[in-house]
Coordinates of C-alpha atoms in Angstrom, one line a residue:
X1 CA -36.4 -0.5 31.3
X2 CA -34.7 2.6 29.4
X3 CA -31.6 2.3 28.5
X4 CA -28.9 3.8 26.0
X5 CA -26.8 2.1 23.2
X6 CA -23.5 2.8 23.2
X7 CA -19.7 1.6 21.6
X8 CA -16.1 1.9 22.4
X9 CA -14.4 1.3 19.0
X10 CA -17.5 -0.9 17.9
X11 CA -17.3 -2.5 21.5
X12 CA -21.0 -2.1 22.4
X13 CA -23.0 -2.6 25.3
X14 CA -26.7 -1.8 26.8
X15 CA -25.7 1.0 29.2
X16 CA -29.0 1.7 32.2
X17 CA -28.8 4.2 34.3
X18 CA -29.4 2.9 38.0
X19 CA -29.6 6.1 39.5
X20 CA -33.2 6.0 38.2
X21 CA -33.4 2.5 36.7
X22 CA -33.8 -1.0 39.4
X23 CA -32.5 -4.2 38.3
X24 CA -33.4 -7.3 40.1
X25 CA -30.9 -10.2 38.5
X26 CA -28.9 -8.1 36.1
X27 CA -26.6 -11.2 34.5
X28 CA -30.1 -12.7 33.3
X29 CA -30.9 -8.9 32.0
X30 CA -27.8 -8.8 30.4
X31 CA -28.1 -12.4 29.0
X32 CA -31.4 -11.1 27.3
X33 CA -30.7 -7.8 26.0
X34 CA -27.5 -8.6 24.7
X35 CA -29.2 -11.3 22.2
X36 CA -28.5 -10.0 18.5
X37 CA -31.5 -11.3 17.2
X38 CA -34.2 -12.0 19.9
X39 CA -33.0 -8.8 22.4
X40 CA -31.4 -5.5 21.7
X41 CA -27.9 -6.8 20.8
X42 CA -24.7 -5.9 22.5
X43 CA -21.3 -7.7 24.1
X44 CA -23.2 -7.1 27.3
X45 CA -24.8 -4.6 29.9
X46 CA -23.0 -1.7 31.6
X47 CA -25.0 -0.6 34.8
X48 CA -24.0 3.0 35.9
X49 CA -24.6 3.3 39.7
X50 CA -23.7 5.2 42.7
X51 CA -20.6 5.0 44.5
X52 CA -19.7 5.9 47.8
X53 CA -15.6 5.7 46.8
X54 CA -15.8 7.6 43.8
X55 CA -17.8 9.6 41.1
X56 CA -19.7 6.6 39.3
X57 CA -19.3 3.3 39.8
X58 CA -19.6 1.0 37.0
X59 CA -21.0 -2.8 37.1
X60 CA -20.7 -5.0 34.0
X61 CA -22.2 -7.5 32.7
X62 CA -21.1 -10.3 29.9
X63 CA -23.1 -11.2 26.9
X64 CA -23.5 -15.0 28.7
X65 CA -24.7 -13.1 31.7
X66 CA -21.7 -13.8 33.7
X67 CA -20.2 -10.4 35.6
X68 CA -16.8 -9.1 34.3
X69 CA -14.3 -7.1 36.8
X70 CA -13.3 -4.3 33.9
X71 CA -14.0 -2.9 30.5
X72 CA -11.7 -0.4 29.2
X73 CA -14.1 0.8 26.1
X74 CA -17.3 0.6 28.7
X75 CA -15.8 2.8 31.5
X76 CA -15.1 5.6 28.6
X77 CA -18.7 5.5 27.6
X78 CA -20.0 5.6 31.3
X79 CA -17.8 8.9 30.9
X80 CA -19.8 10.2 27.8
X81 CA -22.7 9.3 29.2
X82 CA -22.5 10.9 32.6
X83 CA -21.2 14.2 31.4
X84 CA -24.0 14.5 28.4
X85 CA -26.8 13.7 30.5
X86 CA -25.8 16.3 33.0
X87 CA -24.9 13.8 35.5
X88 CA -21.7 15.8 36.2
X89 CA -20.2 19.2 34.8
X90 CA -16.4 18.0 35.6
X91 CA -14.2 16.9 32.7
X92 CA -12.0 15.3 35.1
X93 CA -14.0 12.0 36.7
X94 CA -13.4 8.7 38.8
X95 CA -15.5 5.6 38.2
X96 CA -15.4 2.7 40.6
X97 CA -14.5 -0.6 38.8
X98 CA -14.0 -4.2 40.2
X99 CA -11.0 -3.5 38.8
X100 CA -10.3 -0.4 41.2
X101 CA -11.2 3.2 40.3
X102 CA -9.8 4.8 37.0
X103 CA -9.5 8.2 36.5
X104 CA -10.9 9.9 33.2
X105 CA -10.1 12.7 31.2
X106 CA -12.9 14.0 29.2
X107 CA -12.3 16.0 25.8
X108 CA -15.0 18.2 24.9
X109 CA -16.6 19.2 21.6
X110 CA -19.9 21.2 21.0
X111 CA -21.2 20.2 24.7
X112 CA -20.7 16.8 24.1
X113 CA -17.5 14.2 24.9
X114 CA -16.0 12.9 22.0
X115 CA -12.8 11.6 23.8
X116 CA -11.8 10.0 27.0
X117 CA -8.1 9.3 28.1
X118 CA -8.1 6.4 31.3
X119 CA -5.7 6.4 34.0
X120 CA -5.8 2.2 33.5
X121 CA -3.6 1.9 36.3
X122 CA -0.2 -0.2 36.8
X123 CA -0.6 -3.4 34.7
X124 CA -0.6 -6.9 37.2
X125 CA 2.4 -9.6 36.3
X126 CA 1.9 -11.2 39.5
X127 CA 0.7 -14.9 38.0
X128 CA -1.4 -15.7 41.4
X129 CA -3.2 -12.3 40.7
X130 CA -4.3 -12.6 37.0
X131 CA -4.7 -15.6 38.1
X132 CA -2.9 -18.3 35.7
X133 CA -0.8 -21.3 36.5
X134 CA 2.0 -22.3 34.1
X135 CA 4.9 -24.2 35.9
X136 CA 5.1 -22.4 39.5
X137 CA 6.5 -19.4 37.3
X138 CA 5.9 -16.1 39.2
X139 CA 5.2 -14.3 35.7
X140 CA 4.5 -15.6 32.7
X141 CA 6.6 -13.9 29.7
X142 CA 6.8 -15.3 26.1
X143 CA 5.9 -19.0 27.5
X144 CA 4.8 -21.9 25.2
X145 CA 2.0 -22.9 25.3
X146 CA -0.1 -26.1 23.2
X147 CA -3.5 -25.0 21.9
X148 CA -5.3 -27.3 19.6
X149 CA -1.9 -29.1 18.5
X150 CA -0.3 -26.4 17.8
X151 CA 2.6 -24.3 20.0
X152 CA 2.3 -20.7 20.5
X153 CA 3.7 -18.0 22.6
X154 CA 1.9 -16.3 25.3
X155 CA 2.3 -13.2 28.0
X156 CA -0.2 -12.8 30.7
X157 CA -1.1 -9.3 32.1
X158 CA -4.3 -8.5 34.5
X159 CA -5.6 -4.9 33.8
X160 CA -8.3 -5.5 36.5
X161 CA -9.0 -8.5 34.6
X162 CA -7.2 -11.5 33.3
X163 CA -5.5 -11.1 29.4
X164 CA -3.3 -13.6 27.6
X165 CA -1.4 -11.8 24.9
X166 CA -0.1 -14.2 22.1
X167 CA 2.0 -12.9 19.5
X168 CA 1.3 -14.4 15.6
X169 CA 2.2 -13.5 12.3
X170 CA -1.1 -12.4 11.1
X171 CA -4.5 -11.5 13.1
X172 CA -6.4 -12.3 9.5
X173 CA -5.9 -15.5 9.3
X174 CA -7.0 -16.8 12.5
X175 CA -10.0 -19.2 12.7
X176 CA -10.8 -17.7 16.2
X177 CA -14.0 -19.1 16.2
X178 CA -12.2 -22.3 16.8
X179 CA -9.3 -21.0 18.9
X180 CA -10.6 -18.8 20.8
X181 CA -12.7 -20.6 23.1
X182 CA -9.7 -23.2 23.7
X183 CA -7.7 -20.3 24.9
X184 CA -10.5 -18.9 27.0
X185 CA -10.8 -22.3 29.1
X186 CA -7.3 -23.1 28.9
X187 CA -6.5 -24.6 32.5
X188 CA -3.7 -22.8 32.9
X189 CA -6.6 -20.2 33.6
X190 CA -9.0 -21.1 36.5
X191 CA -11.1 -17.6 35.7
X192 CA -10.8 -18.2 32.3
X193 CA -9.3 -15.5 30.5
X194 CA -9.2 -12.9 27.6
X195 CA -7.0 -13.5 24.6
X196 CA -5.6 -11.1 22.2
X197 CA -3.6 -12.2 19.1
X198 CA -1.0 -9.6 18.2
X199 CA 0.1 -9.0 14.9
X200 CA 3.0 -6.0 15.4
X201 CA 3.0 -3.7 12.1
X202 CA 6.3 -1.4 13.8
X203 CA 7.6 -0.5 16.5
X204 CA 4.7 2.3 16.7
X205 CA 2.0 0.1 16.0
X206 CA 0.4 -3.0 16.8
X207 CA -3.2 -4.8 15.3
X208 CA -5.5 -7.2 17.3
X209 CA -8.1 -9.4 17.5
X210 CA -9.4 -10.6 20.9
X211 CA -11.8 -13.2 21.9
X212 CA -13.1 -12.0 25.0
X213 CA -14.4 -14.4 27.9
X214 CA -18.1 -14.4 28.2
X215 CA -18.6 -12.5 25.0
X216 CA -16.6 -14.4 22.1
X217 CA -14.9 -12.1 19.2
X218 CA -15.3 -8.9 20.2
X219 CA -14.7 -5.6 17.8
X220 CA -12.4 -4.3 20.6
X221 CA -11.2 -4.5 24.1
X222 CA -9.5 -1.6 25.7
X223 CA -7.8 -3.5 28.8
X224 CA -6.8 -5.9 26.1
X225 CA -5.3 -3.2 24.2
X226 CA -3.4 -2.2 27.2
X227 CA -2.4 -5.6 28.3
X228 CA -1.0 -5.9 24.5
X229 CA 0.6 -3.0 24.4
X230 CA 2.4 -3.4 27.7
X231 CA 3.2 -7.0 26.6
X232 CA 4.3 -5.5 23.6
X233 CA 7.0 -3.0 25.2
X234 CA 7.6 -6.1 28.0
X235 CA 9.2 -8.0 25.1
X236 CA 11.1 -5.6 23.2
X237 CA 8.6 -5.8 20.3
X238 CA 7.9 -1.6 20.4
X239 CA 8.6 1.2 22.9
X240 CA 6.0 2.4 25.3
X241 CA 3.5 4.5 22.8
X242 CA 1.7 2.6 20.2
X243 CA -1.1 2.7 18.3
X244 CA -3.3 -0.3 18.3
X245 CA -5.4 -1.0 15.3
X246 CA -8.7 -3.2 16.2
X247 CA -11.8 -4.4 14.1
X248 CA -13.6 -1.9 15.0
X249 CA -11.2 1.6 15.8
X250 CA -7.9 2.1 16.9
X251 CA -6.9 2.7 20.5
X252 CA -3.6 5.1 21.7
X253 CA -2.0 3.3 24.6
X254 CA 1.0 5.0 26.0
X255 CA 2.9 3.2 29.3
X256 CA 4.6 5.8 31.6
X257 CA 7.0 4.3 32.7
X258 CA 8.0 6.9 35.5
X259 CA 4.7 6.4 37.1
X260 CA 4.0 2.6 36.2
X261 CA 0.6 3.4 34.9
X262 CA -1.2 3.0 31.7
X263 CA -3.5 5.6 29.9
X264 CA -5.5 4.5 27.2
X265 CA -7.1 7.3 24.7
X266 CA -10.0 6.6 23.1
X267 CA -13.1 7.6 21.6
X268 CA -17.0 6.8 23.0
X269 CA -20.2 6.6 20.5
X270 CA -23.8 7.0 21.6
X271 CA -25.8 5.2 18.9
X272 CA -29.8 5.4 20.4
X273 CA -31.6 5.6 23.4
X274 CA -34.6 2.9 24.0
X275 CA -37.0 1.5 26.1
X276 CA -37.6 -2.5 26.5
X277 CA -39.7 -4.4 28.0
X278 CA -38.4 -7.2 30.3
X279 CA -39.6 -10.9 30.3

């Protein structure tokens, strides 16, 4: 199988084209070749495919082989990819997600993209539609919540997929090895969820860790980023334009609030192109 290693913000995934490539049971592919030791190491698989609804339609792929509806850093690579393989000559794009179809801005530089704004769409409060379950409330703002003994605070948002956004004192100190996996099978959750940890610098800017579902501690997640920052403005913390400062890059999220939507602005890294063979 060819494929291409790429990273959103140190975000990485195995990206395989599958207008050329076939894939008979991709969550067991993705399972493999996500392996940092045994495989070719990734927070999962990113097939690029045809779409009869838009330009490129995007299917993803967790590191535990389970499929995920959304990936805000993955859809910007699809982007880079697509336009420096010559799958497209348009700097303006639409990528079918599970998560609906975002539309992508492509900057330019030398013949190659180097930046990608997303159109992520209006952010979901709705708590049946994440989904989460806390009390029959119909959103779920600044709620307590128990965790390993210990109370915190926490705002859900869906960005295509589910994101619980809890505010702390300091990202650095977090043992999220042993935290984040009680959050991600909370069962308030019944999809288990995403959860960012939000340390707010100013009202401009915002630092994160997130411990993705299916993947663990991830370098960066761009719905999460957006879910934050939303959460963020939700609660008075900062206005609607922040920058958010992950492990691995930082992210511009800007809510508009005229047109309810969300664009994140971002940049998308090819590392290598490869070729594996497949058990």
């Amino acid at each position: 199988m060819k494929f291409t290693k790429m990273h959103g913000c140190g975000n990485d995934y195995v990206y395989v084209n599958c207008f050329e490539e076939t894939i008979d049971d991709p969550g067991k592919v993705a399972k493999f070749v996500s392996d940092r030791h045994f495989g070719i190491g990734s927070d999962g698989m990113i097939c690029i495919c045809p779409s009869d609804k838009a330009d490129f339609r995007m299917a993803m792929y967790n590191s535990d082989g389970s499929e995920g509806a959304m990936c805000g850093n993955g859809v910007r690579c699809i982007a880079k990819y697509v336009y420096d393989n010559g799958l497209t000559d348009k700097t303006t794009i639409t990528i079918e997600t599970k998560g609906g179809i975002k539309e992508l801005k492509l900057t330019v530089e030398d013949e190659k993209v180097t930046w990608v704004r997303v159109d992520m769409e209006a952010p979901v409060m709705e708590a049946s539609r994440i989904p989460a379950i806390y009390d029959n409330l119909d959103e779920i703002i600044d709620q307590p919540v128990i965790v390993d003994g210990k109370a915190y605070k926490i705002t859900c948002v869906s960005m295509g997929n589910p994101h619980g956004v809890v505010f702390v004192d300091s990202v650095d100190n977090l043992d999220l090895e042993k935290i984040g996996p009680k959050f991600e099978n909370h069962p308030m959750f019944p999809d288990r969820v995403n959860t960012e940890f939000i340390e707010v610098i100013d009202e401009n800017t915002l630092k994160m860790r997130v411990w993705e579902r299916g993947a663990g501690e991830t370098l960066a997640c761009g719905t999460g980023a957006c879910a934050s920052a939303y959460a963020a403005y939700l609660t008075h913390r900062t206005g609607n334009k922040v920058l958010v400062h992950l492990t691995g890059g930082d992210l511009q999220i800007e809510y508009d609030e005229e047109k309810n939507t969300i664009y994140m602005t971002g940049p998308a890294v090819k590392v290598f192109d490869g070729e594996i063979e497949l058990p």
